[in-house]
Amino acid sequence: MALQLGDVAPDFTAESTEGELNFYDFLGDSWGVLFSHPADFTPVCTTELGRVAALKGEFDKRNTKVVGLSVDAIGNHEKWSQDIEDVTGSKLNFPLVADTDRKVADLYGMIHPNASDTMTVRSVFVVGPDHKVKLTLTYPAATGRDFNEILRTIDSLQLTAKHKVATPADWRQGEDVIITTAVSDEQAAELFPGYETVKPYLRKTPQPTS
Ligand code: BEZ
């Protein structure tokens, strides 16, 4: 069965552009993003990998480590990394797993046979410091991902892990949040003084800052 939210993200050891990589050791106490792309030397993937490299500082700020993956061989990853830099101006600055035996792709269900028997789809797994899957996304080969959206979801995941709040549609850092329905009005008054009741089930409060 496909990995679901709350499942433990399987550990693995695999060859990568930064040498042998053990996923859990690499993550340490950090959050993680494991994402697959269909194939090296392809146009959308080239733009995606450059974009993630450009955003590395944003992932770092969020204490989040990034790992890319495809079933291509390490030699191809290494040759392709020069193209990524030529095209996007960003040098690969995170490990790219060479999953030639599809061990990781199978563990994470990254090959969707109705899309392709041989290539990984554009999967994203956001993993918490407890190694549990917090978020999954699946995009087809022809649609490049919006990595700012992935940063936005990490902001929401980290905030909602810490406070009894949820984030509304299109929420961005600094905007009002929603008090979860598990919190009584009495508790809400203590935790979020001055909160606003829009509907009895929809109570808003400024984003907690601590
Ligand atoms: C791409 O990255 O452009 C791509 C990769 C695999 C299949 C189709 C497109």
PDB file of C-alpha atoms and ligand atoms in Angstrom:
ATOM      1  CA  MET A   1       0.000   0.000   0.000  1.00  0.00           C
ATOM      2  CA  ALA A   2       1.166   3.542  -0.734  1.00  0.00           C
ATOM      3  CA  LEU A   3       2.798   5.482   2.080  1.00  0.00           C
ATOM      4  CA  GLN A   4       0.226   7.552   3.914  1.00  0.00           C
ATOM      5  CA  LEU A   5       0.334  10.570   6.186  1.00  0.00           C
ATOM      6  CA  GLY A   6       1.564   9.562   9.631  1.00  0.00           C
ATOM      7  CA  ASP A   7       3.417   6.473   8.361  1.00  0.00           C
ATOM      8  CA  VAL A   8       7.073   6.149   9.234  1.00  0.00           C
ATOM      9  CA  ALA A   9       9.166   7.214   6.226  1.00  0.00           C
ATOM     10  CA  PRO A  10      11.314   4.157   5.446  1.00  0.00           C
ATOM     11  CA  ASP A  11      15.041   4.493   6.068  1.00  0.00           C
ATOM     12  CA  PHE A  12      17.445   3.594   3.260  1.00  0.00           C
ATOM     13  CA  THR A  13      21.083   3.712   2.319  1.00  0.00           C
ATOM     14  CA  ALA A  14      21.871   4.593  -1.282  1.00  0.00           C
ATOM     15  CA  GLU A  15      24.514   6.018  -3.579  1.00  0.00           C
ATOM     16  CA  SER A  16      24.246   9.782  -4.050  1.00  0.00           C
ATOM     17  CA  THR A  17      26.145  12.700  -5.531  1.00  0.00           C
ATOM     18  CA  GLU A  18      27.451  13.330  -2.007  1.00  0.00           C
ATOM     19  CA  GLY A  19      28.590   9.718  -1.481  1.00  0.00           C
ATOM     20  CA  GLU A  20      26.771   6.927   0.319  1.00  0.00           C
ATOM     21  CA  LEU A  21      23.719   8.427   1.977  1.00  0.00           C
ATOM     22  CA  ASN A  22      21.812   6.999   4.909  1.00  0.00           C
ATOM     23  CA  PHE A  23      18.506   8.853   4.991  1.00  0.00           C
ATOM     24  CA  TYR A  24      17.991   8.931   8.768  1.00  0.00           C
ATOM     25  CA  ASP A  25      21.638   9.819   9.473  1.00  0.00           C
ATOM     26  CA  PHE A  26      21.458  12.579   6.876  1.00  0.00           C
ATOM     27  CA  LEU A  27      18.290  14.005   8.428  1.00  0.00           C
ATOM     28  CA  GLY A  28      19.515  13.902  12.018  1.00  0.00           C
ATOM     29  CA  ASP A  29      16.968  15.939  14.011  1.00  0.00           C
ATOM     30  CA  SER A  30      15.920  17.996  10.995  1.00  0.00           C
ATOM     31  CA  TRP A  31      12.824  17.981   8.862  1.00  0.00           C
ATOM     32  CA  GLY A  32      13.335  16.441   5.421  1.00  0.00           C
ATOM     33  CA  VAL A  33      12.095  16.644   1.862  1.00  0.00           C
ATOM     34  CA  LEU A  34      12.635  13.599  -0.337  1.00  0.00           C
ATOM     35  CA  PHE A  35      11.602  14.293  -3.910  1.00  0.00           C
ATOM     36  CA  SER A  36      11.888  12.269  -7.103  1.00  0.00           C
ATOM     37  CA  HIS A  37      12.146  13.425 -10.697  1.00  0.00           C
ATOM     38  CA  PRO A  38      11.571  11.265 -13.788  1.00  0.00           C
ATOM     39  CA  ALA A  39      14.928  11.394 -15.560  1.00  0.00           C
ATOM     40  CA  ASP A  40      18.239  13.219 -15.943  1.00  0.00           C
ATOM     41  CA  PHE A  41      18.917  15.341 -19.042  1.00  0.00           C
ATOM     42  CA  THR A  42      15.248  16.295 -19.406  1.00  0.00           C
ATOM     43  CA  PRO A  43      13.984  19.866 -19.583  1.00  0.00           C
ATOM     44  CA  VAL A  44      11.466  20.219 -16.745  1.00  0.00           C
ATOM     45  CA  CYS A  45      13.693  18.256 -14.358  1.00  0.00           C
ATOM     46  CA  THR A  46      16.651  20.522 -15.181  1.00  0.00           C
ATOM     47  CA  THR A  47      14.641  23.599 -14.165  1.00  0.00           C
ATOM     48  CA  GLU A  48      13.338  21.894 -11.022  1.00  0.00           C
ATOM     49  CA  LEU A  49      16.736  20.820  -9.725  1.00  0.00           C
ATOM     50  CA  GLY A  50      18.152  24.303 -10.323  1.00  0.00           C
ATOM     51  CA  ARG A  51      15.221  25.830  -8.480  1.00  0.00           C
ATOM     52  CA  VAL A  52      15.700  23.607  -5.435  1.00  0.00           C
ATOM     53  CA  ALA A  53      19.414  24.507  -5.420  1.00  0.00           C
ATOM     54  CA  ALA A  54      18.510  28.220  -5.539  1.00  0.00           C
ATOM     55  CA  LEU A  55      16.090  27.760  -2.618  1.00  0.00           C
ATOM     56  CA  LYS A  56      18.514  25.747  -0.460  1.00  0.00           C
ATOM     57  CA  GLY A  57      18.955  28.696   1.938  1.00  0.00           C
ATOM     58  CA  GLU A  58      15.167  28.807   2.457  1.00  0.00           C
ATOM     59  CA  PHE A  59      15.095  25.081   3.306  1.00  0.00           C
ATOM     60  CA  ASP A  60      18.060  25.622   5.674  1.00  0.00           C
ATOM     61  CA  LYS A  61      16.173  28.446   7.466  1.00  0.00           C
ATOM     62  CA  ARG A  62      13.403  25.940   8.108  1.00  0.00           C
ATOM     63  CA  ASN A  63      15.840  23.326   9.475  1.00  0.00           C
ATOM     64  CA  THR A  64      14.878  21.126   6.520  1.00  0.00           C
ATOM     65  CA  LYS A  65      17.255  18.915   4.526  1.00  0.00           C
ATOM     66  CA  VAL A  66      16.531  18.121   0.900  1.00  0.00           C
ATOM     67  CA  VAL A  67      17.266  14.907  -1.031  1.00  0.00           C
ATOM     68  CA  GLY A  68      16.524  14.419  -4.731  1.00  0.00           C
ATOM     69  CA  LEU A  69      16.238  11.068  -6.480  1.00  0.00           C
ATOM     70  CA  SER A  70      15.818   9.384  -9.826  1.00  0.00           C
ATOM     71  CA  VAL A  71      16.640   5.938 -11.177  1.00  0.00           C
ATOM     72  CA  ASP A  72      19.515   7.320 -13.267  1.00  0.00           C
ATOM     73  CA  ALA A  73      23.104   6.272 -12.602  1.00  0.00           C
ATOM     74  CA  ILE A  74      25.500   8.367 -10.527  1.00  0.00           C
ATOM     75  CA  GLY A  75      27.643   9.164 -13.579  1.00  0.00           C
ATOM     76  CA  ASN A  76      24.625  10.717 -15.294  1.00  0.00           C
ATOM     77  CA  HIS A  77      23.737  12.732 -12.204  1.00  0.00           C
ATOM     78  CA  GLU A  78      27.289  14.082 -12.114  1.00  0.00           C
ATOM     79  CA  LYS A  79      27.377  14.985 -15.824  1.00  0.00           C
ATOM     80  CA  TRP A  80      23.887  16.493 -15.697  1.00  0.00           C
ATOM     81  CA  SER A  81      24.749  18.672 -12.708  1.00  0.00           C
ATOM     82  CA  GLN A  82      26.922  20.840 -14.998  1.00  0.00           C
ATOM     83  CA  ASP A  83      23.912  21.347 -17.310  1.00  0.00           C
ATOM     84  CA  ILE A  84      21.773  22.316 -14.311  1.00  0.00           C
ATOM     85  CA  GLU A  85      24.315  24.974 -13.376  1.00  0.00           C
ATOM     86  CA  ASP A  86      24.696  26.178 -16.992  1.00  0.00           C
ATOM     87  CA  VAL A  87      20.930  26.489 -17.483  1.00  0.00           C
ATOM     88  CA  THR A  88      19.773  27.811 -14.110  1.00  0.00           C
ATOM     89  CA  GLY A  89      22.913  29.417 -12.690  1.00  0.00           C
ATOM     90  CA  SER A  90      22.539  27.290  -9.550  1.00  0.00           C
ATOM     91  CA  LYS A  91      25.018  24.584  -8.603  1.00  0.00           C
ATOM     92  CA  LEU A  92      23.632  21.336  -7.195  1.00  0.00           C
ATOM     93  CA  ASN A  93      24.033  21.772  -3.415  1.00  0.00           C
ATOM     94  CA  PHE A  94      22.049  18.841  -2.031  1.00  0.00           C
ATOM     95  CA  PRO A  95      22.399  15.070  -2.550  1.00  0.00           C
ATOM     96  CA  LEU A  96      20.820  13.431  -5.574  1.00  0.00           C
ATOM     97  CA  VAL A  97      20.264   9.697  -5.067  1.00  0.00           C
ATOM     98  CA  ALA A  98      21.084   7.319  -7.938  1.00  0.00           C
ATOM     99  CA  ASP A  99      18.387   4.704  -7.361  1.00  0.00           C
ATOM    100  CA  THR A 100      19.325   2.432 -10.257  1.00  0.00           C
ATOM    101  CA  ASP A 101      17.896  -0.683  -8.611  1.00  0.00           C
ATOM    102  CA  ARG A 102      14.683   1.254  -7.708  1.00  0.00           C
ATOM    103  CA  LYS A 103      15.005   0.202  -4.091  1.00  0.00           C
ATOM    104  CA  VAL A 104      13.992   3.609  -2.730  1.00  0.00           C
ATOM    105  CA  ALA A 105      11.459   4.232  -5.507  1.00  0.00           C
ATOM    106  CA  ASP A 106       9.714   0.978  -4.569  1.00  0.00           C
ATOM    107  CA  LEU A 107       9.831   1.706  -0.827  1.00  0.00           C
ATOM    108  CA  TYR A 108       8.185   5.092  -1.402  1.00  0.00           C
ATOM    109  CA  GLY A 109       5.894   4.127  -4.319  1.00  0.00           C
ATOM    110  CA  MET A 110       7.513   6.630  -6.674  1.00  0.00           C
ATOM    111  CA  ILE A 111       6.937   4.569  -9.824  1.00  0.00           C
ATOM    112  CA  HIS A 112       3.333   4.753 -11.028  1.00  0.00           C
ATOM    113  CA  PRO A 113       3.022   2.145 -13.817  1.00  0.00           C
ATOM    114  CA  ASN A 114       0.102   3.899 -15.478  1.00  0.00           C
ATOM    115  CA  ALA A 115       2.341   6.946 -15.905  1.00  0.00           C
ATOM    116  CA  SER A 116       5.598   5.083 -16.677  1.00  0.00           C
ATOM    117  CA  ASP A 117       6.984   1.600 -15.968  1.00  0.00           C
ATOM    118  CA  THR A 118      10.534   2.863 -15.864  1.00  0.00           C
ATOM    119  CA  MET A 119      10.649   6.413 -14.504  1.00  0.00           C
ATOM    120  CA  THR A 120       9.754   7.867 -11.124  1.00  0.00           C
ATOM    121  CA  VAL A 121       6.956  10.434 -11.107  1.00  0.00           C
ATOM    122  CA  ARG A 122       7.435  13.809  -9.402  1.00  0.00           C
ATOM    123  CA  SER A 123       6.838  12.658  -5.811  1.00  0.00           C
ATOM    124  CA  VAL A 124       7.424  14.801  -2.733  1.00  0.00           C
ATOM    125  CA  PHE A 125       7.556  13.493   0.832  1.00  0.00           C
ATOM    126  CA  VAL A 126       7.930  15.960   3.690  1.00  0.00           C
ATOM    127  CA  VAL A 127       9.198  14.100   6.747  1.00  0.00           C
ATOM    128  CA  GLY A 128       9.204  15.384  10.341  1.00  0.00           C
ATOM    129  CA  PRO A 129      12.015  15.042  12.882  1.00  0.00           C
ATOM    130  CA  ASP A 130      10.092  11.982  14.155  1.00  0.00           C
ATOM    131  CA  HIS A 131      10.624  10.426  10.677  1.00  0.00           C
ATOM    132  CA  LYS A 132       6.880  10.381  10.041  1.00  0.00           C
ATOM    133  CA  VAL A 133       5.395  11.421   6.700  1.00  0.00           C
ATOM    134  CA  LYS A 134       3.766  14.843   7.148  1.00  0.00           C
ATOM    135  CA  LEU A 135       2.863  15.639   3.547  1.00  0.00           C
ATOM    136  CA  THR A 136       2.884  13.966   0.141  1.00  0.00           C
ATOM    137  CA  LEU A 137       2.514  15.426  -3.336  1.00  0.00           C
ATOM    138  CA  THR A 138       2.505  13.696  -6.725  1.00  0.00           C
ATOM    139  CA  TYR A 139       2.925  15.550 -10.006  1.00  0.00           C
ATOM    140  CA  PRO A 140       3.167  14.078 -13.509  1.00  0.00           C
ATOM    141  CA  ALA A 141       6.285  14.346 -15.680  1.00  0.00           C
ATOM    142  CA  ALA A 142       5.007  17.272 -17.741  1.00  0.00           C
ATOM    143  CA  THR A 143       4.223  19.531 -14.767  1.00  0.00           C
ATOM    144  CA  GLY A 144       7.098  21.130 -12.895  1.00  0.00           C
ATOM    145  CA  ARG A 145       6.548  21.705  -9.208  1.00  0.00           C
ATOM    146  CA  ASP A 146       6.257  25.026  -7.395  1.00  0.00           C
ATOM    147  CA  PHE A 147       8.917  24.719  -4.694  1.00  0.00           C
ATOM    148  CA  ASN A 148       7.724  27.892  -2.990  1.00  0.00           C
ATOM    149  CA  GLU A 149       4.507  25.983  -2.307  1.00  0.00           C
ATOM    150  CA  ILE A 150       6.550  23.233  -0.668  1.00  0.00           C
ATOM    151  CA  LEU A 151       8.256  25.842   1.539  1.00  0.00           C
ATOM    152  CA  ARG A 152       4.815  27.240   2.379  1.00  0.00           C
ATOM    153  CA  THR A 153       3.543  23.814   3.424  1.00  0.00           C
ATOM    154  CA  ILE A 154       6.638  23.338   5.620  1.00  0.00           C
ATOM    155  CA  ASP A 155       5.852  26.670   7.304  1.00  0.00           C
ATOM    156  CA  SER A 156       2.325  25.448   7.979  1.00  0.00           C
ATOM    157  CA  LEU A 157       3.444  21.988   9.141  1.00  0.00           C
ATOM    158  CA  GLN A 158       6.007  23.440  11.549  1.00  0.00           C
ATOM    159  CA  LEU A 159       3.555  25.999  12.930  1.00  0.00           C
ATOM    160  CA  THR A 160       0.703  23.537  13.383  1.00  0.00           C
ATOM    161  CA  ALA A 161       3.047  20.998  15.020  1.00  0.00           C
ATOM    162  CA  LYS A 162       3.825  23.590  17.700  1.00  0.00           C
ATOM    163  CA  HIS A 163       0.517  25.394  18.274  1.00  0.00           C
ATOM    164  CA  LYS A 164      -3.147  24.355  18.363  1.00  0.00           C
ATOM    165  CA  VAL A 165      -3.836  26.110  15.080  1.00  0.00           C
ATOM    166  CA  ALA A 166      -4.486  25.302  11.418  1.00  0.00           C
ATOM    167  CA  THR A 167      -3.752  27.448   8.371  1.00  0.00           C
ATOM    168  CA  PRO A 168      -6.454  28.606   5.948  1.00  0.00           C
ATOM    169  CA  ALA A 169      -6.463  28.497   2.140  1.00  0.00           C
ATOM    170  CA  ASP A 170      -3.564  30.385   0.556  1.00  0.00           C
ATOM    171  CA  TRP A 171      -2.085  31.182   3.980  1.00  0.00           C
ATOM    172  CA  ARG A 172       1.344  32.771   4.069  1.00  0.00           C
ATOM    173  CA  GLN A 173       3.785  33.392   6.957  1.00  0.00           C
ATOM    174  CA  GLY A 174       2.523  36.211   9.179  1.00  0.00           C
ATOM    175  CA  GLU A 175      -1.148  35.943   8.234  1.00  0.00           C
ATOM    176  CA  ASP A 176      -3.964  35.063  10.624  1.00  0.00           C
ATOM    177  CA  VAL A 177      -4.471  31.388  11.476  1.00  0.00           C
ATOM    178  CA  ILE A 178      -7.417  29.260  12.578  1.00  0.00           C
ATOM    179  CA  ILE A 179      -7.824  27.886  16.099  1.00  0.00           C
ATOM    180  CA  THR A 180      -8.376  24.125  15.850  1.00  0.00           C
ATOM    181  CA  THR A 181     -11.835  22.787  16.695  1.00  0.00           C
ATOM    182  CA  ALA A 182     -10.303  20.633  19.465  1.00  0.00           C
ATOM    183  CA  VAL A 183      -9.783  23.847  21.484  1.00  0.00           C
ATOM    184  CA  SER A 184     -12.801  24.953  23.550  1.00  0.00           C
ATOM    185  CA  ASP A 185     -13.818  28.646  23.599  1.00  0.00           C
ATOM    186  CA  GLU A 186     -12.626  28.789  27.211  1.00  0.00           C
ATOM    187  CA  GLN A 187      -9.177  27.399  26.291  1.00  0.00           C
ATOM    188  CA  ALA A 188      -9.070  29.652  23.224  1.00  0.00           C
ATOM    189  CA  ALA A 189      -9.575  32.727  25.401  1.00  0.00           C
ATOM    190  CA  GLU A 190      -6.594  31.663  27.491  1.00  0.00           C
ATOM    191  CA  LEU A 191      -4.331  30.616  24.631  1.00  0.00           C
ATOM    192  CA  PHE A 192      -5.313  33.260  22.081  1.00  0.00           C
ATOM    193  CA  PRO A 193      -6.708  36.314  23.926  1.00  0.00           C
ATOM    194  CA  GLY A 194      -8.845  38.536  21.690  1.00  0.00           C
ATOM    195  CA  TYR A 195      -9.451  35.834  19.086  1.00  0.00           C
ATOM    196  CA  GLU A 196     -12.189  36.472  16.525  1.00  0.00           C
ATOM    197  CA  THR A 197     -15.229  34.210  16.079  1.00  0.00           C
ATOM    198  CA  VAL A 198     -16.262  34.228  12.402  1.00  0.00           C
ATOM    199  CA  LYS A 199     -18.537  31.184  12.872  1.00  0.00           C
ATOM    200  CA  PRO A 200     -18.727  29.024  15.996  1.00  0.00           C
ATOM    201  CA  TYR A 201     -16.464  26.517  14.190  1.00  0.00           C
ATOM    202  CA  LEU A 202     -14.192  29.143  12.582  1.00  0.00           C
ATOM    203  CA  ARG A 203     -12.141  31.203  15.017  1.00  0.00           C
ATOM    204  CA  LYS A 204      -9.225  33.318  13.872  1.00  0.00           C
ATOM    205  CA  THR A 205      -6.185  34.638  15.662  1.00  0.00           C
ATOM    206  CA  PRO A 206      -2.905  36.274  14.677  1.00  0.00           C
ATOM    207  CA  GLN A 207      -0.145  33.785  13.896  1.00  0.00           C
ATOM    208  CA  PRO A 208       1.620  32.778  17.125  1.00  0.00           C
ATOM    209  CA  THR A 209       5.182  34.064  17.007  1.00  0.00           C
ATOM    210  CA  SER A 210       7.005  32.027  19.662  1.00  0.00           C
TER     211      SER A 210
HETATM  212  C1  BEZ B   1      11.020  16.658 -18.284  1.00  0.00           C
HETATM  213  O1  BEZ B   1      11.673  16.812 -17.285  1.00  0.00           O
HETATM  214  O2  BEZ B   1      10.845  17.568 -19.092  1.00  0.00           O
HETATM  215  C2  BEZ B   1      10.412  15.321 -18.588  1.00  0.00           C
HETATM  216  C3  BEZ B   1      10.914  14.182 -17.983  1.00  0.00           C
HETATM  217  C4  BEZ B   1      10.362  12.968 -18.289  1.00  0.00           C
HETATM  218  C5  BEZ B   1       9.301  12.875 -19.158  1.00  0.00           C
HETATM  219  C6  BEZ B   1       8.789  14.036 -19.734  1.00  0.00           C
HETATM  220  C7  BEZ B   1       9.335  15.265 -19.433  1.00  0.00           C
END
